[in-house]
């Protein structure tokens, strides 16, 4: 079964873009065509802030989904977190502190739940910290001065979000070993089984980049239709 994963550099409903372009693209990738796809939001990286959860619920309801959230702050002791992600068609991970989020997931064994759901066909996607976490390494502002840290390791290489809006990130991307991917705000990079499939953008003129043996090179990046 295809293991689909989408890493989002920035933009979307969490960054004031309520056009729904990014989110409608995600829904085209679902393993099954449900009447009301089940979309689950993880706001762990931002401490489960209410604003992000409400935005997710509002937009994905408007897109015809059955949305829900899965908070760790506070932790819902009687809830089956593993079943919640296995039941979802789409899991969307919000931005914030990647280092803290990954640590929380590992403490609760939740990374294993996510991995099992992904292997079973649940679409995993996320923005900023929610994009970083899937890779072997990621470039982050979640540490003093910014730096590179280890992620869950499900996608080979390094990922860097917000490539165009935070100039300090570009040199770290160039220093990373191959493969390394960078995504400006508005750009989404899709993988299947850990392998690159395509890059798309909701903002005209924005392109993903990939670093192989030499300097990072722009990838063909398809503009999503309004």
PDB file of C-alpha atoms in Angstrom, residues 13-220:
ATOM      1  CA  UNK A  13      -4.847  27.827   6.950  1.00  0.00           C
ATOM      2  CA  UNK A  14      -2.313  28.145   9.788  1.00  0.00           C
ATOM      3  CA  UNK A  15      -0.632  31.129   8.082  1.00  0.00           C
ATOM      4  CA  UNK A  16      -3.698  33.172   7.127  1.00  0.00           C
ATOM      5  CA  UNK A  17      -4.185  31.509   3.709  1.00  0.00           C
ATOM      6  CA  UNK A  18      -7.824  30.464   3.765  1.00  0.00           C
ATOM      7  CA  UNK A  19      -8.094  29.756   0.019  1.00  0.00           C
ATOM      8  CA  UNK A  20      -8.068  26.020   0.695  1.00  0.00           C
ATOM      9  CA  UNK A  21      -5.746  25.309  -2.250  1.00  0.00           C
ATOM     10  CA  UNK A  22      -3.250  23.329  -0.213  1.00  0.00           C
ATOM     11  CA  UNK A  23      -5.886  21.467   1.713  1.00  0.00           C
ATOM     12  CA  UNK A  24      -7.935  20.509  -1.367  1.00  0.00           C
ATOM     13  CA  UNK A  25      -4.766  19.100  -2.930  1.00  0.00           C
ATOM     14  CA  UNK A  26      -4.224  16.920   0.142  1.00  0.00           C
ATOM     15  CA  UNK A  27      -7.727  15.499  -0.154  1.00  0.00           C
ATOM     16  CA  UNK A  28      -7.020  14.326  -3.714  1.00  0.00           C
ATOM     17  CA  UNK A  29      -4.334  11.992  -2.326  1.00  0.00           C
ATOM     18  CA  UNK A  30      -6.510  10.005   0.060  1.00  0.00           C
ATOM     19  CA  UNK A  31      -6.457   6.222  -0.185  1.00  0.00           C
ATOM     20  CA  UNK A  32     -10.228   5.979  -0.343  1.00  0.00           C
ATOM     21  CA  UNK A  33     -12.956   8.255  -1.631  1.00  0.00           C
ATOM     22  CA  UNK A  34     -15.110   8.566   1.460  1.00  0.00           C
ATOM     23  CA  UNK A  35     -18.223  10.738   1.458  1.00  0.00           C
ATOM     24  CA  UNK A  36     -16.785  12.582   4.457  1.00  0.00           C
ATOM     25  CA  UNK A  37     -13.058  11.845   4.869  1.00  0.00           C
ATOM     26  CA  UNK A  38     -11.841  11.717   8.453  1.00  0.00           C
ATOM     27  CA  UNK A  39      -9.246  14.446   8.999  1.00  0.00           C
ATOM     28  CA  UNK A  40      -7.283  14.558  12.262  1.00  0.00           C
ATOM     29  CA  UNK A  41      -5.241  17.522  13.535  1.00  0.00           C
ATOM     30  CA  UNK A  42      -2.190  17.233  15.794  1.00  0.00           C
ATOM     31  CA  UNK A  43      -1.204  20.500  17.441  1.00  0.00           C
ATOM     32  CA  UNK A  44       1.451  19.028  19.731  1.00  0.00           C
ATOM     33  CA  UNK A  45       4.234  21.326  18.499  1.00  0.00           C
ATOM     34  CA  UNK A  46       2.329  24.446  19.568  1.00  0.00           C
ATOM     35  CA  UNK A  47       1.099  23.026  22.864  1.00  0.00           C
ATOM     36  CA  UNK A  48      -2.309  22.293  21.305  1.00  0.00           C
ATOM     37  CA  UNK A  49      -3.214  25.952  20.925  1.00  0.00           C
ATOM     38  CA  UNK A  50      -6.943  26.487  20.510  1.00  0.00           C
ATOM     39  CA  UNK A  51      -6.662  28.918  17.584  1.00  0.00           C
ATOM     40  CA  UNK A  52      -5.015  26.377  15.272  1.00  0.00           C
ATOM     41  CA  UNK A  53      -7.494  23.675  16.236  1.00  0.00           C
ATOM     42  CA  UNK A  54     -10.476  25.924  15.542  1.00  0.00           C
ATOM     43  CA  UNK A  55      -9.090  26.961  12.159  1.00  0.00           C
ATOM     44  CA  UNK A  56      -8.571  23.329  11.206  1.00  0.00           C
ATOM     45  CA  UNK A  57     -12.073  22.342  12.285  1.00  0.00           C
ATOM     46  CA  UNK A  58     -13.661  25.218  10.386  1.00  0.00           C
ATOM     47  CA  UNK A  59     -11.800  24.732   7.109  1.00  0.00           C
ATOM     48  CA  UNK A  60     -11.952  20.951   6.925  1.00  0.00           C
ATOM     49  CA  UNK A  61     -15.649  20.990   7.779  1.00  0.00           C
ATOM     50  CA  UNK A  62     -16.163  23.402   4.870  1.00  0.00           C
ATOM     51  CA  UNK A  63     -14.195  21.008   2.638  1.00  0.00           C
ATOM     52  CA  UNK A  64     -16.648  18.216   3.408  1.00  0.00           C
ATOM     53  CA  UNK A  65     -14.554  16.316   5.942  1.00  0.00           C
ATOM     54  CA  UNK A  66     -15.279  14.915   9.369  1.00  0.00           C
ATOM     55  CA  UNK A  67     -12.554  16.755  11.322  1.00  0.00           C
ATOM     56  CA  UNK A  68     -11.276  16.105  14.828  1.00  0.00           C
ATOM     57  CA  UNK A  69      -8.289  16.977  17.004  1.00  0.00           C
ATOM     58  CA  UNK A  70      -5.988  14.848  19.161  1.00  0.00           C
ATOM     59  CA  UNK A  71      -4.427  16.929  21.960  1.00  0.00           C
ATOM     60  CA  UNK A  72      -1.570  15.963  24.255  1.00  0.00           C
ATOM     61  CA  UNK A  73      -2.034  19.111  26.389  1.00  0.00           C
ATOM     62  CA  UNK A  74      -3.949  17.983  28.320  1.00  0.00           C
ATOM     63  CA  UNK A  75      -3.501  14.290  27.593  1.00  0.00           C
ATOM     64  CA  UNK A  76      -6.834  12.458  27.379  1.00  0.00           C
ATOM     65  CA  UNK A  77      -6.059   9.356  29.425  1.00  0.00           C
ATOM     66  CA  UNK A  78      -9.183   7.417  28.439  1.00  0.00           C
ATOM     67  CA  UNK A  79      -8.783   8.011  24.705  1.00  0.00           C
ATOM     68  CA  UNK A  80      -7.132   5.445  22.412  1.00  0.00           C
ATOM     69  CA  UNK A  81      -4.600   7.604  20.577  1.00  0.00           C
ATOM     70  CA  UNK A  82      -3.415   4.772  18.353  1.00  0.00           C
ATOM     71  CA  UNK A  83      -6.952   3.984  17.223  1.00  0.00           C
ATOM     72  CA  UNK A  84      -7.589   7.662  16.512  1.00  0.00           C
ATOM     73  CA  UNK A  85      -4.779   7.855  13.946  1.00  0.00           C
ATOM     74  CA  UNK A  86      -5.564   4.437  12.467  1.00  0.00           C
ATOM     75  CA  UNK A  87      -9.152   5.554  11.891  1.00  0.00           C
ATOM     76  CA  UNK A  88      -8.097   8.775  10.142  1.00  0.00           C
ATOM     77  CA  UNK A  89      -7.832   9.156   6.386  1.00  0.00           C
ATOM     78  CA  UNK A  90      -5.595  12.205   6.821  1.00  0.00           C
ATOM     79  CA  UNK A  91      -3.415  13.333   9.721  1.00  0.00           C
ATOM     80  CA  UNK A  92      -2.342  17.002   9.610  1.00  0.00           C
ATOM     81  CA  UNK A  93       0.459  18.090  11.953  1.00  0.00           C
ATOM     82  CA  UNK A  94       0.725  21.775  12.816  1.00  0.00           C
ATOM     83  CA  UNK A  95       3.802  23.926  13.336  1.00  0.00           C
ATOM     84  CA  UNK A  96       5.705  24.944  16.447  1.00  0.00           C
ATOM     85  CA  UNK A  97       8.589  23.338  18.320  1.00  0.00           C
ATOM     86  CA  UNK A  98       9.722  20.225  16.419  1.00  0.00           C
ATOM     87  CA  UNK A  99      12.172  19.057  19.085  1.00  0.00           C
ATOM     88  CA  UNK A 100       9.556  19.157  21.843  1.00  0.00           C
ATOM     89  CA  UNK A 101       6.880  17.534  19.682  1.00  0.00           C
ATOM     90  CA  UNK A 102       9.020  14.556  18.703  1.00  0.00           C
ATOM     91  CA  UNK A 103      10.087  14.093  22.332  1.00  0.00           C
ATOM     92  CA  UNK A 104       6.458  14.023  23.497  1.00  0.00           C
ATOM     93  CA  UNK A 105       5.429  11.542  20.807  1.00  0.00           C
ATOM     94  CA  UNK A 106       8.294   9.216  21.693  1.00  0.00           C
ATOM     95  CA  UNK A 107       7.572   9.416  25.413  1.00  0.00           C
ATOM     96  CA  UNK A 108       4.017   8.215  24.781  1.00  0.00           C
ATOM     97  CA  UNK A 109       4.955   5.705  22.073  1.00  0.00           C
ATOM     98  CA  UNK A 110       2.822   7.728  19.681  1.00  0.00           C
ATOM     99  CA  UNK A 111       5.471   7.752  16.950  1.00  0.00           C
ATOM    100  CA  UNK A 112       4.863   4.003  16.563  1.00  0.00           C
ATOM    101  CA  UNK A 113       1.113   4.621  16.250  1.00  0.00           C
ATOM    102  CA  UNK A 114       1.687   7.169  13.495  1.00  0.00           C
ATOM    103  CA  UNK A 115       4.083   4.877  11.666  1.00  0.00           C
ATOM    104  CA  UNK A 116       1.602   1.996  11.746  1.00  0.00           C
ATOM    105  CA  UNK A 117      -1.181   4.217  10.397  1.00  0.00           C
ATOM    106  CA  UNK A 118       1.113   5.510   7.637  1.00  0.00           C
ATOM    107  CA  UNK A 119       2.053   1.978   6.614  1.00  0.00           C
ATOM    108  CA  UNK A 120      -1.643   1.130   6.490  1.00  0.00           C
ATOM    109  CA  UNK A 121      -2.378   3.981   4.072  1.00  0.00           C
ATOM    110  CA  UNK A 122      -3.243   7.014   6.201  1.00  0.00           C
ATOM    111  CA  UNK A 123      -1.992  10.209   4.539  1.00  0.00           C
ATOM    112  CA  UNK A 124       0.466  12.039   6.807  1.00  0.00           C
ATOM    113  CA  UNK A 125       1.078  15.724   6.182  1.00  0.00           C
ATOM    114  CA  UNK A 126       2.210  18.759   8.086  1.00  0.00           C
ATOM    115  CA  UNK A 127       3.517  22.279   7.977  1.00  0.00           C
ATOM    116  CA  UNK A 128       6.840  23.585   9.347  1.00  0.00           C
ATOM    117  CA  UNK A 129       7.463  21.427  12.454  1.00  0.00           C
ATOM    118  CA  UNK A 130       4.786  19.117  11.104  1.00  0.00           C
ATOM    119  CA  UNK A 131       6.844  18.700   7.939  1.00  0.00           C
ATOM    120  CA  UNK A 132      10.248  18.469   9.628  1.00  0.00           C
ATOM    121  CA  UNK A 133       9.434  15.561  11.880  1.00  0.00           C
ATOM    122  CA  UNK A 134       9.172  12.828   9.211  1.00  0.00           C
ATOM    123  CA  UNK A 135      12.733  13.178   7.907  1.00  0.00           C
ATOM    124  CA  UNK A 136      16.063  11.785   9.093  1.00  0.00           C
ATOM    125  CA  UNK A 137      17.152  15.351   9.801  1.00  0.00           C
ATOM    126  CA  UNK A 138      15.541  18.784   9.718  1.00  0.00           C
ATOM    127  CA  UNK A 139      16.556  22.429   9.902  1.00  0.00           C
ATOM    128  CA  UNK A 140      14.804  24.190  12.755  1.00  0.00           C
ATOM    129  CA  UNK A 141      14.487  27.310  14.869  1.00  0.00           C
ATOM    130  CA  UNK A 142      13.469  25.116  17.824  1.00  0.00           C
ATOM    131  CA  UNK A 143      17.046  25.295  19.156  1.00  0.00           C
ATOM    132  CA  UNK A 144      19.111  28.377  20.083  1.00  0.00           C
ATOM    133  CA  UNK A 145      20.394  30.112  16.961  1.00  0.00           C
ATOM    134  CA  UNK A 146      18.790  27.547  14.669  1.00  0.00           C
ATOM    135  CA  UNK A 147      20.325  24.251  13.654  1.00  0.00           C
ATOM    136  CA  UNK A 148      19.876  20.706  12.386  1.00  0.00           C
ATOM    137  CA  UNK A 149      18.354  17.949  14.474  1.00  0.00           C
ATOM    138  CA  UNK A 150      17.298  14.326  13.982  1.00  0.00           C
ATOM    139  CA  UNK A 151      13.697  13.516  13.100  1.00  0.00           C
ATOM    140  CA  UNK A 152      11.713  10.290  12.995  1.00  0.00           C
ATOM    141  CA  UNK A 153      13.674   9.095   9.971  1.00  0.00           C
ATOM    142  CA  UNK A 154      10.827   7.839   7.780  1.00  0.00           C
ATOM    143  CA  UNK A 155      11.934   9.917   4.786  1.00  0.00           C
ATOM    144  CA  UNK A 156      15.639   9.888   3.839  1.00  0.00           C
ATOM    145  CA  UNK A 157      17.580  13.128   4.027  1.00  0.00           C
ATOM    146  CA  UNK A 158      17.074  16.619   5.434  1.00  0.00           C
ATOM    147  CA  UNK A 159      14.078  18.954   5.191  1.00  0.00           C
ATOM    148  CA  UNK A 160      13.941  22.729   5.583  1.00  0.00           C
ATOM    149  CA  UNK A 161      10.660  24.711   5.709  1.00  0.00           C
ATOM    150  CA  UNK A 162      10.222  28.500   5.324  1.00  0.00           C
ATOM    151  CA  UNK A 163      13.164  28.582   2.941  1.00  0.00           C
ATOM    152  CA  UNK A 164      12.313  31.966   1.411  1.00  0.00           C
ATOM    153  CA  UNK A 165      11.150  33.833   4.510  1.00  0.00           C
ATOM    154  CA  UNK A 166      14.050  33.125   6.905  1.00  0.00           C
ATOM    155  CA  UNK A 167      17.453  33.717   5.198  1.00  0.00           C
ATOM    156  CA  UNK A 168      19.532  31.897   7.858  1.00  0.00           C
ATOM    157  CA  UNK A 169      18.083  28.594   6.661  1.00  0.00           C
ATOM    158  CA  UNK A 170      19.659  28.566   3.187  1.00  0.00           C
ATOM    159  CA  UNK A 171      23.298  28.117   4.337  1.00  0.00           C
ATOM    160  CA  UNK A 172      22.289  25.225   6.592  1.00  0.00           C
ATOM    161  CA  UNK A 173      20.514  23.564   3.684  1.00  0.00           C
ATOM    162  CA  UNK A 174      23.640  23.878   1.538  1.00  0.00           C
ATOM    163  CA  UNK A 175      25.717  22.318   4.331  1.00  0.00           C
ATOM    164  CA  UNK A 176      23.386  19.327   4.650  1.00  0.00           C
ATOM    165  CA  UNK A 177      24.318  15.988   3.166  1.00  0.00           C
ATOM    166  CA  UNK A 178      22.253  14.695   0.260  1.00  0.00           C
ATOM    167  CA  UNK A 179      19.419  14.390  -0.241  1.00  0.00           C
ATOM    168  CA  UNK A 180      18.131  17.637   1.225  1.00  0.00           C
ATOM    169  CA  UNK A 181      14.865  19.377   0.390  1.00  0.00           C
ATOM    170  CA  UNK A 182      13.831  22.972   0.940  1.00  0.00           C
ATOM    171  CA  UNK A 183      10.317  24.369   0.651  1.00  0.00           C
ATOM    172  CA  UNK A 184       9.369  28.051   0.679  1.00  0.00           C
ATOM    173  CA  UNK A 185       6.053  29.164   2.146  1.00  0.00           C
ATOM    174  CA  UNK A 186       3.239  27.900  -0.068  1.00  0.00           C
ATOM    175  CA  UNK A 187       5.196  24.911  -1.394  1.00  0.00           C
ATOM    176  CA  UNK A 188       4.348  21.263  -0.709  1.00  0.00           C
ATOM    177  CA  UNK A 189       6.664  18.314  -1.351  1.00  0.00           C
ATOM    178  CA  UNK A 190       5.067  14.897  -1.786  1.00  0.00           C
ATOM    179  CA  UNK A 191       6.690  11.535  -1.049  1.00  0.00           C
ATOM    180  CA  UNK A 192       5.489   7.944  -1.436  1.00  0.00           C
ATOM    181  CA  UNK A 193       7.278   5.197   0.450  1.00  0.00           C
ATOM    182  CA  UNK A 194       9.953   7.740   1.373  1.00  0.00           C
ATOM    183  CA  UNK A 195      10.651   8.630  -2.272  1.00  0.00           C
ATOM    184  CA  UNK A 196      10.110  12.038  -3.855  1.00  0.00           C
ATOM    185  CA  UNK A 197       7.048  12.193  -6.127  1.00  0.00           C
ATOM    186  CA  UNK A 198       6.332  15.855  -6.915  1.00  0.00           C
ATOM    187  CA  UNK A 199       6.342  19.427  -5.672  1.00  0.00           C
ATOM    188  CA  UNK A 200       3.344  21.759  -5.904  1.00  0.00           C
ATOM    189  CA  UNK A 201       2.708  25.337  -4.834  1.00  0.00           C
ATOM    190  CA  UNK A 202      -0.254  27.505  -3.923  1.00  0.00           C
ATOM    191  CA  UNK A 203       1.798  30.659  -4.591  1.00  0.00           C
ATOM    192  CA  UNK A 204       2.950  31.555  -8.074  1.00  0.00           C
ATOM    193  CA  UNK A 205       6.722  31.702  -8.570  1.00  0.00           C
ATOM    194  CA  UNK A 206       7.616  29.564  -5.534  1.00  0.00           C
ATOM    195  CA  UNK A 207       9.656  26.394  -6.093  1.00  0.00           C
ATOM    196  CA  UNK A 208      10.949  23.565  -3.954  1.00  0.00           C
ATOM    197  CA  UNK A 209      14.667  22.807  -4.102  1.00  0.00           C
ATOM    198  CA  UNK A 210      16.635  19.581  -3.774  1.00  0.00           C
ATOM    199  CA  UNK A 211      20.314  19.194  -2.948  1.00  0.00           C
ATOM    200  CA  UNK A 212      22.013  16.119  -4.349  1.00  0.00           C
ATOM    201  CA  UNK A 213      25.756  16.157  -5.018  1.00  0.00           C
ATOM    202  CA  UNK A 214      26.231  19.885  -5.590  1.00  0.00           C
ATOM    203  CA  UNK A 215      24.353  23.077  -4.691  1.00  0.00           C
ATOM    204  CA  UNK A 216      20.589  22.904  -4.198  1.00  0.00           C
ATOM    205  CA  UNK A 217      18.664  23.027  -7.470  1.00  0.00           C
ATOM    206  CA  UNK A 218      15.094  24.130  -8.121  1.00  0.00           C
ATOM    207  CA  UNK A 219      12.579  21.349  -8.689  1.00  0.00           C
ATOM    208  CA  UNK A 220       9.748  21.535 -11.199  1.00  0.00           C
TER     209      UNK A 220
END
